[in-house]
Coordinates of C-alpha atoms in Angstrom, one line a residue:
Chain A
M11 CA 92.6 -82.0 91.8
T12 CA 96.3 -82.0 91.0
I13 CA 98.7 -80.2 93.3
R14 CA 102.0 -79.2 91.9
V15 CA 105.1 -79.6 94.1
G16 CA 108.0 -77.4 92.9
V17 CA 111.7 -77.9 93.4
A18 CA 112.7 -77.3 97.0
D19 CA 109.0 -77.5 98.0
W20 CA 106.6 -79.8 99.8
R21 CA 102.8 -80.1 99.8
V22 CA 100.4 -82.1 102.0
T23 CA 96.8 -83.0 101.5
D24 CA 94.0 -84.8 103.3
D25 CA 91.7 -85.1 100.3
D26 CA 91.8 -87.1 97.0
S27 CA 94.2 -84.7 95.3
L28 CA 97.1 -86.0 93.3
L29 CA 100.5 -84.6 94.4
V30 CA 102.8 -84.2 91.3
T31 CA 106.4 -83.1 90.8
S32 CA 108.6 -83.2 87.7
G33 CA 112.1 -82.7 86.6
L34 CA 113.8 -85.0 89.2
G35 CA 117.4 -85.3 88.2
S36 CA 119.7 -85.7 91.2
C37 CA 116.9 -84.4 93.4
V38 CA 114.7 -86.8 95.4
A39 CA 111.0 -87.1 95.9
V40 CA 109.9 -88.4 99.3
A41 CA 106.2 -89.5 99.5
V42 CA 104.9 -90.0 103.0
H43 CA 101.5 -91.5 103.7
D44 CA 99.1 -92.2 106.6
A45 CA 96.5 -94.5 105.1
D46 CA 94.2 -94.4 108.1
A47 CA 94.0 -90.6 108.3
E48 CA 94.2 -90.4 104.5
V49 CA 96.9 -87.7 104.8
G50 CA 99.8 -87.6 102.3
G51 CA 102.8 -85.4 101.6
L52 CA 105.3 -85.1 98.8
L53 CA 108.7 -83.4 99.2
H54 CA 111.0 -82.5 96.3
A55 CA 114.4 -81.8 97.9
M56 CA 117.5 -80.7 96.1
L57 CA 120.3 -81.3 98.6
P58 CA 121.1 -83.8 101.4
E59 CA 121.5 -81.9 104.6
A60 CA 121.1 -78.3 105.8
D61 CA 124.1 -76.8 107.5
G62 CA 122.3 -75.0 110.3
P63 CA 119.1 -72.9 110.0
V64 CA 118.2 -72.2 106.4
E65 CA 115.8 -69.8 104.6
N66 CA 114.0 -72.6 102.7
P67 CA 114.0 -75.9 104.7
A68 CA 112.4 -77.7 101.7
K69 CA 115.6 -77.3 99.7
Y70 CA 117.2 -80.0 101.9
V71 CA 116.1 -83.6 102.5
D72 CA 116.4 -83.5 106.3
S73 CA 114.9 -80.1 107.2
G74 CA 112.3 -80.5 104.4
L75 CA 111.1 -83.8 105.7
D76 CA 110.9 -82.4 109.3
E77 CA 108.8 -79.6 108.1
M78 CA 106.5 -81.7 105.9
L79 CA 106.0 -84.3 108.7
S80 CA 104.9 -81.5 111.1
A81 CA 102.4 -80.3 108.5
M82 CA 101.0 -83.8 108.1
M83 CA 100.6 -84.1 111.8
R84 CA 98.6 -80.9 111.8
L85 CA 96.3 -82.5 109.2
G86 CA 95.7 -85.4 111.6
A87 CA 98.4 -87.9 110.6
S88 CA 99.8 -90.2 113.3
P89 CA 103.5 -90.7 113.7
D90 CA 102.9 -94.4 114.2
N91 CA 101.0 -94.9 110.9
L92 CA 103.5 -93.3 108.5
I93 CA 105.1 -95.1 105.6
A94 CA 107.2 -93.7 102.9
K95 CA 108.2 -94.2 99.3
L96 CA 111.3 -92.7 97.6
A97 CA 112.3 -91.9 94.0
G98 CA 115.0 -89.9 92.2
G99 CA 118.7 -89.3 93.0
S100 CA 119.9 -90.1 89.5
S101 CA 123.4 -89.5 88.2
M102 CA 122.6 -88.6 84.6
L103 CA 125.6 -86.3 84.1
D104 CA 129.3 -87.0 84.6
L105 CA 130.1 -83.7 86.4
S106 CA 133.2 -83.0 88.5
I107 CA 131.2 -80.7 90.7
G108 CA 128.5 -81.7 93.1
D109 CA 130.2 -84.8 94.4
S110 CA 127.6 -87.5 93.7
V111 CA 124.8 -85.4 95.0
G112 CA 122.1 -87.9 93.7
A113 CA 123.5 -90.8 95.8
R114 CA 123.9 -88.5 98.8
N115 CA 120.4 -87.3 98.5
V116 CA 119.1 -90.9 98.5
A117 CA 121.3 -91.8 101.5
A118 CA 120.1 -88.6 103.3
A119 CA 116.5 -89.5 102.7
E120 CA 116.9 -93.1 104.0
R121 CA 118.7 -91.7 107.1
A122 CA 116.1 -88.9 107.7
L123 CA 113.2 -91.4 107.4
A124 CA 114.9 -93.8 109.8
D125 CA 115.5 -91.0 112.3
A126 CA 111.9 -90.0 112.1
G127 CA 110.7 -93.6 112.6
V128 CA 109.0 -93.8 109.2
E129 CA 109.2 -97.1 107.4
L130 CA 110.5 -96.9 103.9
L131 CA 108.2 -99.2 102.0
A132 CA 109.5 -98.9 98.5
S133 CA 112.1 -97.0 96.5
E134 CA 113.2 -96.5 92.9
T135 CA 116.4 -94.5 92.9
G136 CA 119.7 -93.9 91.1
G137 CA 120.3 -94.7 87.5
D138 CA 121.1 -92.2 84.8
S139 CA 117.7 -90.7 83.8
G140 CA 115.3 -88.1 85.1
R141 CA 111.9 -88.8 86.6
S142 CA 108.5 -87.3 87.1
V143 CA 106.5 -88.5 90.1
S144 CA 102.8 -88.4 91.0
F145 CA 101.6 -89.6 94.4
S146 CA 98.0 -90.5 95.3
P147 CA 97.5 -90.2 99.0
T148 CA 94.2 -92.1 98.6
S149 CA 95.9 -95.3 97.2
G150 CA 99.4 -94.7 98.4
D151 CA 100.7 -95.3 94.8
V152 CA 103.7 -93.5 93.5
T153 CA 103.8 -93.4 89.7
I154 CA 107.1 -92.7 88.1
D155 CA 107.4 -91.5 84.5
R156 CA 110.6 -91.2 82.5
V157 CA 111.4 -90.1 78.9
D158 CA 111.4 -93.1 76.5
T159 CA 110.4 -95.6 79.3
E160 CA 107.3 -97.3 80.5
V161 CA 105.5 -95.9 83.5
L162 CA 106.4 -97.6 86.8
V163 CA 104.2 -97.7 89.9
I164 CA 105.7 -98.5 93.3
Chain B
M155 CA 134.1 -53.9 85.4
R156 CA 133.3 -56.3 88.3
V157 CA 129.7 -56.5 89.3
D158 CA 128.9 -57.7 92.7
L159 CA 126.8 -60.7 91.7
D160 CA 125.6 -61.3 95.2
A161 CA 124.0 -57.9 95.0
V162 CA 122.3 -58.8 91.7
A163 CA 121.3 -62.1 93.3
S164 CA 119.5 -60.1 96.1
F165 CA 117.2 -58.7 93.4
S166 CA 116.3 -62.3 92.3
Q167 CA 115.7 -63.3 95.9
T168 CA 113.4 -60.2 96.4
G169 CA 111.7 -61.1 93.1
D170 CA 111.3 -64.7 94.2
E171 CA 109.6 -63.5 97.4
G172 CA 107.5 -61.1 95.4
G173 CA 106.4 -63.9 93.0
Q174 CA 105.4 -66.1 95.9
R175 CA 103.5 -63.3 97.5
A176 CA 101.7 -62.7 94.2
A177 CA 100.8 -66.4 94.0
D178 CA 99.7 -66.4 97.7
S179 CA 97.6 -63.2 97.1
L180 CA 95.8 -64.9 94.2
E181 CA 95.1 -68.0 96.2
G182 CA 94.0 -65.9 99.2
L183 CA 91.7 -63.6 97.4
T184 CA 90.2 -66.0 94.8
G185 CA 90.7 -69.4 96.3
I186 CA 92.5 -70.6 93.2
P187 CA 95.7 -72.5 94.3
A188 CA 98.8 -71.2 92.7
T189 CA 102.6 -71.4 93.0
C190 CA 105.5 -69.3 91.8
E191 CA 107.7 -71.7 89.8
L192 CA 110.3 -69.4 88.4
T193 CA 111.8 -66.0 89.3
R194 CA 114.7 -64.5 87.6
T195 CA 116.4 -61.2 87.1
T196 CA 117.1 -61.1 83.4
L197 CA 119.2 -59.0 81.1
V198 CA 117.6 -59.2 77.6
D199 CA 119.1 -58.2 74.3
A200 CA 116.9 -55.3 73.3
D201 CA 116.3 -56.7 69.8
G202 CA 114.9 -59.9 71.3
L203 CA 112.7 -58.4 74.0
S204 CA 109.5 -58.9 72.2
V205 CA 110.3 -62.6 71.6
F206 CA 111.4 -63.0 75.2
L207 CA 108.2 -61.6 76.5
G208 CA 106.1 -64.1 74.4
T209 CA 103.3 -63.7 72.0
T210 CA 100.2 -64.7 73.9
S211 CA 97.1 -62.7 73.0
E212 CA 95.9 -62.4 76.7
R213 CA 98.1 -59.6 78.0
V214 CA 97.6 -56.9 80.6
T215 CA 99.9 -54.2 81.8
V216 CA 100.0 -52.5 85.2
S217 CA 102.1 -49.3 85.8
F218 CA 103.5 -48.5 89.2
D219 CA 105.4 -45.7 90.8
G220 CA 107.1 -45.0 94.1
A221 CA 110.0 -46.9 95.7
L222 CA 110.3 -48.6 92.4
A223 CA 108.7 -47.3 89.2
G224 CA 108.0 -49.2 86.0
R225 CA 105.4 -51.5 84.6
A226 CA 104.4 -55.1 84.9
V227 CA 103.5 -57.0 81.8
L228 CA 101.3 -60.1 82.5
S229 CA 100.9 -62.7 79.8
F230 CA 98.3 -65.3 80.5
D231 CA 98.1 -68.6 78.6
E232 CA 94.8 -70.0 77.5
A233 CA 94.6 -72.5 80.4
F234 CA 95.2 -69.8 83.0
A235 CA 92.7 -67.4 81.4
D236 CA 89.9 -70.0 81.1
H237 CA 90.4 -71.3 84.6
V238 CA 90.3 -68.0 86.4
A239 CA 87.3 -67.0 84.3
D240 CA 85.5 -70.2 85.3
E241 CA 86.5 -69.9 89.0
L242 CA 85.5 -66.2 89.2
G243 CA 82.3 -66.7 87.2
V244 CA 83.0 -63.9 84.7
D245 CA 84.5 -63.5 81.3
A246 CA 88.2 -63.5 80.9
D247 CA 88.0 -59.9 79.8
L248 CA 86.9 -59.0 83.3
A249 CA 88.8 -61.6 85.2
L250 CA 92.3 -61.1 83.9
P251 CA 92.6 -57.3 84.7
E252 CA 91.4 -58.1 88.3
V253 CA 93.9 -61.0 88.5
A254 CA 96.7 -58.7 87.2
N255 CA 95.8 -56.2 89.9
I256 CA 96.0 -58.9 92.6
L257 CA 99.3 -60.3 91.3
T258 CA 101.0 -56.9 90.9
S259 CA 100.0 -55.8 94.4
G260 CA 101.4 -58.9 95.8
F261 CA 104.6 -58.6 93.9
V262 CA 105.4 -55.0 94.6
D263 CA 104.8 -55.5 98.3
A264 CA 108.1 -57.4 98.5
W265 CA 110.0 -54.7 96.7
A266 CA 108.6 -52.0 99.0
A267 CA 109.1 -54.0 102.2
D268 CA 112.5 -52.5 103.1
D269 CA 111.7 -49.0 101.8
E270 CA 110.1 -46.1 103.6
E271 CA 108.4 -45.2 100.3
T272 CA 105.5 -47.2 99.1
I273 CA 104.7 -48.4 95.6
D274 CA 101.4 -47.2 94.1
I275 CA 99.9 -49.2 91.2
Q276 CA 97.7 -47.8 88.4
P277 CA 94.6 -49.5 87.0
P278 CA 95.3 -52.5 84.7
E279 CA 95.2 -51.9 80.9
R280 CA 94.9 -54.4 78.1
I281 CA 98.0 -54.4 75.8
G282 CA 97.1 -53.3 72.3
S283 CA 100.2 -54.5 70.4
E284 CA 103.6 -56.1 70.9
Q285 CA 105.2 -52.9 69.8
D286 CA 103.7 -50.9 72.6
V287 CA 105.5 -53.1 75.2
V288 CA 108.9 -52.9 73.5
Q289 CA 108.8 -49.2 72.8
E290 CA 108.0 -48.3 76.3
A291 CA 110.6 -50.7 77.9
A292 CA 113.6 -49.3 79.6
I293 CA 116.7 -50.0 77.4
L294 CA 120.3 -49.2 78.4
D295 CA 123.1 -49.9 76.0
D296 CA 121.0 -52.4 74.1
C297 CA 120.0 -54.2 77.3
A298 CA 116.5 -54.4 78.8
F299 CA 116.1 -55.3 82.5
V300 CA 113.3 -57.7 83.3
F301 CA 112.2 -59.2 86.6
E302 CA 110.2 -62.2 85.7
S303 CA 108.1 -64.5 87.9
R304 CA 106.0 -67.4 86.5
V305 CA 102.8 -68.0 88.5
V306 CA 101.3 -71.4 87.8
L307 CA 97.8 -72.6 88.7
S308 CA 98.1 -75.9 90.6
G309 CA 95.3 -77.8 89.0
T310 CA 95.5 -76.9 85.3
R311 CA 99.2 -75.9 84.8
G312 CA 97.8 -72.6 83.5
T313 CA 100.7 -70.1 83.5
C314 CA 101.0 -66.4 83.9
R315 CA 104.3 -64.9 83.0
F316 CA 104.7 -61.8 85.2
A317 CA 107.4 -59.6 83.8
V318 CA 108.4 -56.3 85.5
L319 CA 110.2 -53.8 83.4
P320 CA 111.6 -51.2 85.7
D321 CA 112.2 -47.6 84.6
V322 CA 116.0 -47.2 84.2
D323 CA 116.3 -44.1 86.4
S324 CA 114.2 -45.6 89.1
F325 CA 116.1 -48.9 89.0
E326 CA 119.4 -47.1 89.1
S327 CA 118.2 -45.3 92.3
Y328 CA 117.0 -48.6 93.7
V329 CA 120.4 -50.2 93.0
A330 CA 122.3 -47.2 94.6
E331 CA 120.1 -47.4 97.7
S332 CA 120.7 -51.1 98.1
D333 CA 124.5 -50.4 98.6
A334 CA 125.3 -52.6 95.6
E335 CA 128.7 -51.7 94.3
F336 CA 128.0 -51.5 90.6
S337 CA 126.5 -49.3 88.1
L338 CA 123.6 -50.3 85.9
A339 CA 125.8 -49.7 82.9
D340 CA 128.2 -52.3 84.2
L341 CA 125.4 -54.8 84.6
A342 CA 124.0 -54.0 81.2
A343 CA 127.3 -54.8 79.6
H344 CA 126.8 -58.4 80.5
I345 CA 124.3 -58.7 77.6
R346 CA 127.3 -58.5 75.2
V347 CA 128.5 -61.9 76.5
A348 CA 125.1 -63.4 75.6
S349 CA 124.8 -61.7 72.2
V350 CA 128.3 -62.6 71.0
S351 CA 127.9 -66.2 72.3
A352 CA 124.5 -66.6 70.6
D353 CA 126.0 -65.3 67.3
A354 CA 128.8 -67.8 67.6
V355 CA 126.5 -70.7 68.3
A356 CA 124.3 -69.8 65.3
S357 CA 127.2 -69.5 62.9
H358 CA 128.7 -72.8 64.1
L359 CA 125.4 -74.7 63.9
E360 CA 124.8 -73.4 60.4
A361 CA 128.3 -74.3 59.3
M362 CA 128.0 -77.8 60.7
T363 CA 124.5 -78.7 59.4
G364 CA 124.1 -76.6 56.3
V365 CA 120.7 -75.6 57.6
E366 CA 119.9 -71.9 58.2
A367 CA 120.3 -71.0 61.8
T368 CA 118.2 -68.1 63.1
L369 CA 118.9 -66.4 66.4
V370 CA 115.6 -66.2 68.4
E371 CA 116.9 -64.4 71.4
S372 CA 119.7 -64.2 74.0
H373 CA 119.7 -63.2 77.6
V374 CA 121.5 -63.5 80.9
D375 CA 119.5 -64.8 84.0
F376 CA 120.4 -64.4 87.6
V377 CA 118.2 -67.0 89.2
P378 CA 117.8 -68.7 92.6
V379 CA 119.4 -72.1 92.4
E380 CA 116.1 -74.0 93.1
R381 CA 114.4 -72.1 90.2
V382 CA 117.0 -73.2 87.6
P383 CA 115.1 -76.3 86.4
S384 CA 112.2 -74.1 85.4
L385 CA 114.3 -72.4 82.8
L386 CA 113.3 -75.3 80.5
D387 CA 110.1 -77.4 80.3
D388 CA 109.4 -81.1 80.8
A389 CA 109.8 -81.9 77.1
A390 CA 112.5 -84.3 76.0
Y391 CA 115.7 -82.6 74.9
E392 CA 118.7 -84.3 73.3
G393 CA 122.1 -82.9 73.5
A394 CA 125.4 -82.7 75.3
I395 CA 126.7 -81.4 78.6
F396 CA 130.3 -80.1 79.0
E397 CA 132.4 -78.6 81.7
S398 CA 134.8 -75.9 80.8
E399 CA 138.0 -75.2 82.8
G400 CA 140.3 -72.3 82.9
V401 CA 140.0 -68.7 84.2
I402 CA 136.3 -69.3 84.2
D403 CA 134.9 -72.7 85.0
S404 CA 131.4 -73.5 83.8
V405 CA 128.9 -76.1 82.8
V406 CA 127.6 -75.8 79.3
A407 CA 124.3 -77.5 78.2
I408 CA 123.7 -77.6 74.4
L409 CA 120.2 -79.0 74.1
F410 CA 118.0 -79.6 71.1
D411 CA 114.3 -79.5 71.2
E412 CA 113.2 -81.7 68.2
A413 CA 109.9 -81.8 66.5
E414 CA 110.6 -85.5 66.0
S415 CA 113.1 -87.7 67.8
G416 CA 116.3 -88.0 65.7
A417 CA 115.7 -84.7 63.8
V418 CA 119.1 -83.3 64.8
A419 CA 121.0 -86.5 63.9
S420 CA 119.3 -86.6 60.5
L421 CA 120.8 -83.2 59.7
L422 CA 124.2 -84.6 60.3
L423 CA 124.1 -88.2 59.0
D424 CA 123.8 -89.2 55.3
D425 CA 122.5 -92.6 56.2
P426 CA 119.0 -92.5 57.6
E427 CA 119.5 -96.1 58.8
A428 CA 122.6 -95.2 60.9
G429 CA 122.4 -96.8 64.4
S430 CA 121.6 -94.9 67.6
A431 CA 125.2 -94.9 68.8
M432 CA 126.2 -93.1 65.6
A433 CA 123.3 -90.7 66.0
E434 CA 124.3 -89.9 69.6
S435 CA 127.9 -89.4 68.6
A436 CA 126.9 -87.0 65.8
V437 CA 124.7 -84.9 68.2
T438 CA 127.5 -84.9 70.8
E439 CA 130.0 -83.7 68.2
L440 CA 127.7 -80.9 67.1
G441 CA 127.4 -79.8 70.7
N442 CA 131.2 -80.0 71.1
I443 CA 131.9 -77.8 68.2
T444 CA 129.1 -75.4 69.1
A445 CA 130.4 -75.1 72.7
S446 CA 134.0 -74.7 71.6
G447 CA 132.9 -71.9 69.2
F448 CA 131.6 -69.5 71.8
L449 CA 134.0 -70.5 74.6
D450 CA 136.8 -69.5 72.2
E451 CA 135.2 -66.1 72.0
W452 CA 135.3 -65.9 75.8
A453 CA 138.9 -67.1 75.9
N454 CA 140.0 -64.5 73.3
A455 CA 138.3 -61.8 75.3
L456 CA 140.2 -62.8 78.4
E457 CA 143.4 -63.4 76.4
T458 CA 143.7 -66.9 77.8
T459 CA 142.5 -70.4 77.0
I460 CA 139.5 -72.4 78.2
D461 CA 139.5 -76.2 78.0
I462 CA 136.4 -78.3 77.7
S463 CA 135.7 -81.7 79.1
T464 CA 134.6 -84.9 77.3
P465 CA 130.8 -84.3 76.8
S466 CA 128.0 -86.3 78.4
H467 CA 125.2 -87.2 75.9
V468 CA 121.7 -86.7 77.3
R469 CA 118.2 -87.4 76.1
D470 CA 115.9 -86.4 79.0
A471 CA 113.4 -83.9 80.3
G472 CA 114.8 -80.4 80.1
T473 CA 113.9 -79.8 83.7
A474 CA 115.6 -82.9 84.9
V475 CA 118.9 -82.0 83.1
L476 CA 118.9 -78.6 84.7
D477 CA 117.9 -80.0 88.0
T478 CA 121.1 -82.0 88.0
V479 CA 123.3 -79.0 87.2
A480 CA 121.5 -76.8 89.8
A481 CA 122.0 -79.4 92.5
A482 CA 125.7 -79.7 91.7
Y483 CA 126.1 -75.9 92.3
G484 CA 123.5 -75.8 95.0
E485 CA 125.9 -76.4 97.9
R486 CA 128.1 -73.5 96.8
A487 CA 125.6 -70.7 96.0
D488 CA 122.0 -69.6 96.5
T489 CA 121.8 -67.8 93.1
I490 CA 123.6 -68.4 89.9
A491 CA 124.1 -66.7 86.6
V492 CA 123.0 -68.4 83.4
V493 CA 123.9 -67.2 79.9
N494 CA 121.2 -68.3 77.5
A495 CA 120.7 -68.5 73.7
S496 CA 117.8 -69.8 71.7
I497 CA 118.4 -70.6 68.0
E498 CA 116.1 -72.1 65.4
L499 CA 117.8 -74.6 63.2
G500 CA 115.4 -75.0 60.3
P501 CA 111.7 -75.6 60.9
D502 CA 112.0 -78.7 63.1
V503 CA 114.8 -78.0 65.6
T504 CA 115.4 -75.4 68.3
C505 CA 118.8 -75.3 70.0
R506 CA 118.9 -74.0 73.6
V507 CA 122.3 -73.2 75.0
C508 CA 122.5 -72.6 78.8
T509 CA 125.9 -71.8 80.2
F510 CA 126.4 -71.8 84.0
P511 CA 129.6 -70.1 85.1
S512 CA 130.8 -71.4 88.4
P513 CA 129.4 -69.1 91.1
E514 CA 133.0 -68.4 92.2
D515 CA 134.0 -67.3 88.7
A516 CA 130.7 -65.6 87.6
D517 CA 132.1 -62.1 88.1
Q518 CA 134.5 -62.9 85.2
L519 CA 131.5 -62.3 82.9
G520 CA 132.1 -58.5 83.3
D521 CA 135.8 -59.0 82.2
I522 CA 134.6 -61.0 79.2
A523 CA 132.2 -58.2 78.3
D524 CA 135.1 -55.7 78.5
G525 CA 137.3 -57.9 76.3
L526 CA 134.6 -58.2 73.7
V527 CA 134.5 -54.4 73.5
D528 CA 138.3 -54.3 73.1
D529 CA 138.1 -56.8 70.3
E530 CA 135.5 -54.7 68.5
D531 CA 137.6 -51.6 69.1
A532 CA 140.7 -53.3 67.6
V533 CA 138.7 -54.4 64.5
D534 CA 137.3 -50.9 64.1
A535 CA 140.8 -49.5 64.3
V536 CA 142.1 -51.9 61.6
D537 CA 139.0 -51.1 59.5
A538 CA 139.7 -47.4 59.8
V539 CA 143.3 -47.8 58.5
F540 CA 142.8 -50.5 55.8
G541 CA 139.1 -49.9 55.0
D542 CA 136.2 -52.1 55.8
D543 CA 135.1 -54.3 52.9
D544 CA 132.5 -56.1 55.0
S545 CA 130.5 -53.7 57.0
D546 CA 128.4 -56.5 58.5
D547 CA 131.4 -58.0 60.3
D548 CA 130.9 -57.5 64.0
G549 CA 134.5 -58.1 64.6
A550 CA 133.9 -60.6 67.3
G551 CA 136.2 -63.2 65.8
E552 CA 133.9 -65.5 63.9
D553 CA 136.8 -67.8 63.0
A554 CA 137.8 -68.3 66.6

């Protein structure tokens, strides 16, 4: 089954479902995986860091990752077995507003994963084009699709 | 005519909660995983309401009364209808009214949550014709109010567009009880900004390309920032992005949905063998003139000037483009206003214009709407003195 992950959203699964999210511009997708427990989660976060308690933690990389990791533990994942892959954070538009939010999202994801003790195994970030991402918690593969570009698997 | 946009935003947040409750109710009662991908409070030009609501054949309406009165119009695409029929083991004719009932109950719960009065819903009914929907919709000063949530089935991408059309009197009472400091008429006036902008876009596109431009619909969305990307789909759009600066700062996206890649450039370039750089330049220039055209209307209405930046050319998924704009504004606002126009340019190209006023400046939209009325009044006065040879002229300054 395919499970859609919206913007400012995360989903976890312990079966062979595919976690899919699309429309990543400056947002980032963080895929976290426990191969032994066969538990996976995919976060689509819009902004780097929450400034205090927020209504929707998944909007932010740091609070969204915290929340998703907790949900993965409840499904049986072990903190010692987690690895992560990261995609997104592009700078496709030259806007005066937003202050390099794509690059800051990537940096926030790397920092949050390090703080949580999760190894970042692979990443495909930056650039100037959008991405769609699908994550198979069974294989651990993250498949990245772009307009006019060949599919990439990390 | 300042409208407290935070108050309008609160309706979108309530609608977003209602949309998610509707999706959760569906999943809880049927076991079919579903999410709410888009929620918006939308002002729709009354003439374009039928187009805005879509033309799917699978439609059900549910009336409700109480803390908020009106009707929900649920439009199911084929993938949604087939999937729920399979999962529930009955024909779509039986499954869809039941699903409509579940979704509507979930949605109205959020609207009644802070009210002592409950909301009672009536049995679902199949919609007979498009005309029935439009005729019964609440219209105020050529503006229809729509709260829309889009509920998407996780597995199949089947989509239900869940549009709530509140009764005007009931919505006015609801607005008054929410301590929002604006009248519904003030809010409705915002539709003029969308209508005039869309007309200007259509006339400039037609003048530049020589191809007939047909306005499909125009509307104003008030949408939670994380729902902004869902205003477009994942298809590849080519176009240009600008920033405007002046009394109202904004980001303007002029995006072309092409039946075939290069269809827009071919309208502009005589040489079919022209290189990609020249094609990009032509598309960007078309966007530039189009954006200038309607921003001039805004500037005239405010009796000021609005400058626009050098454009960025894009060819990317519509969702990814809007995702980038939404994230740029996301640290400054939870909900933003978007002025939308959709224009068909011949049979092969649709132009989508999404203008995002800076959250700090969005209340200027009311002043622009005021100014547009003044412009029309001035033209009417001139016509009254000197005669009106062109009765179709809307007086909005097409030469601006």
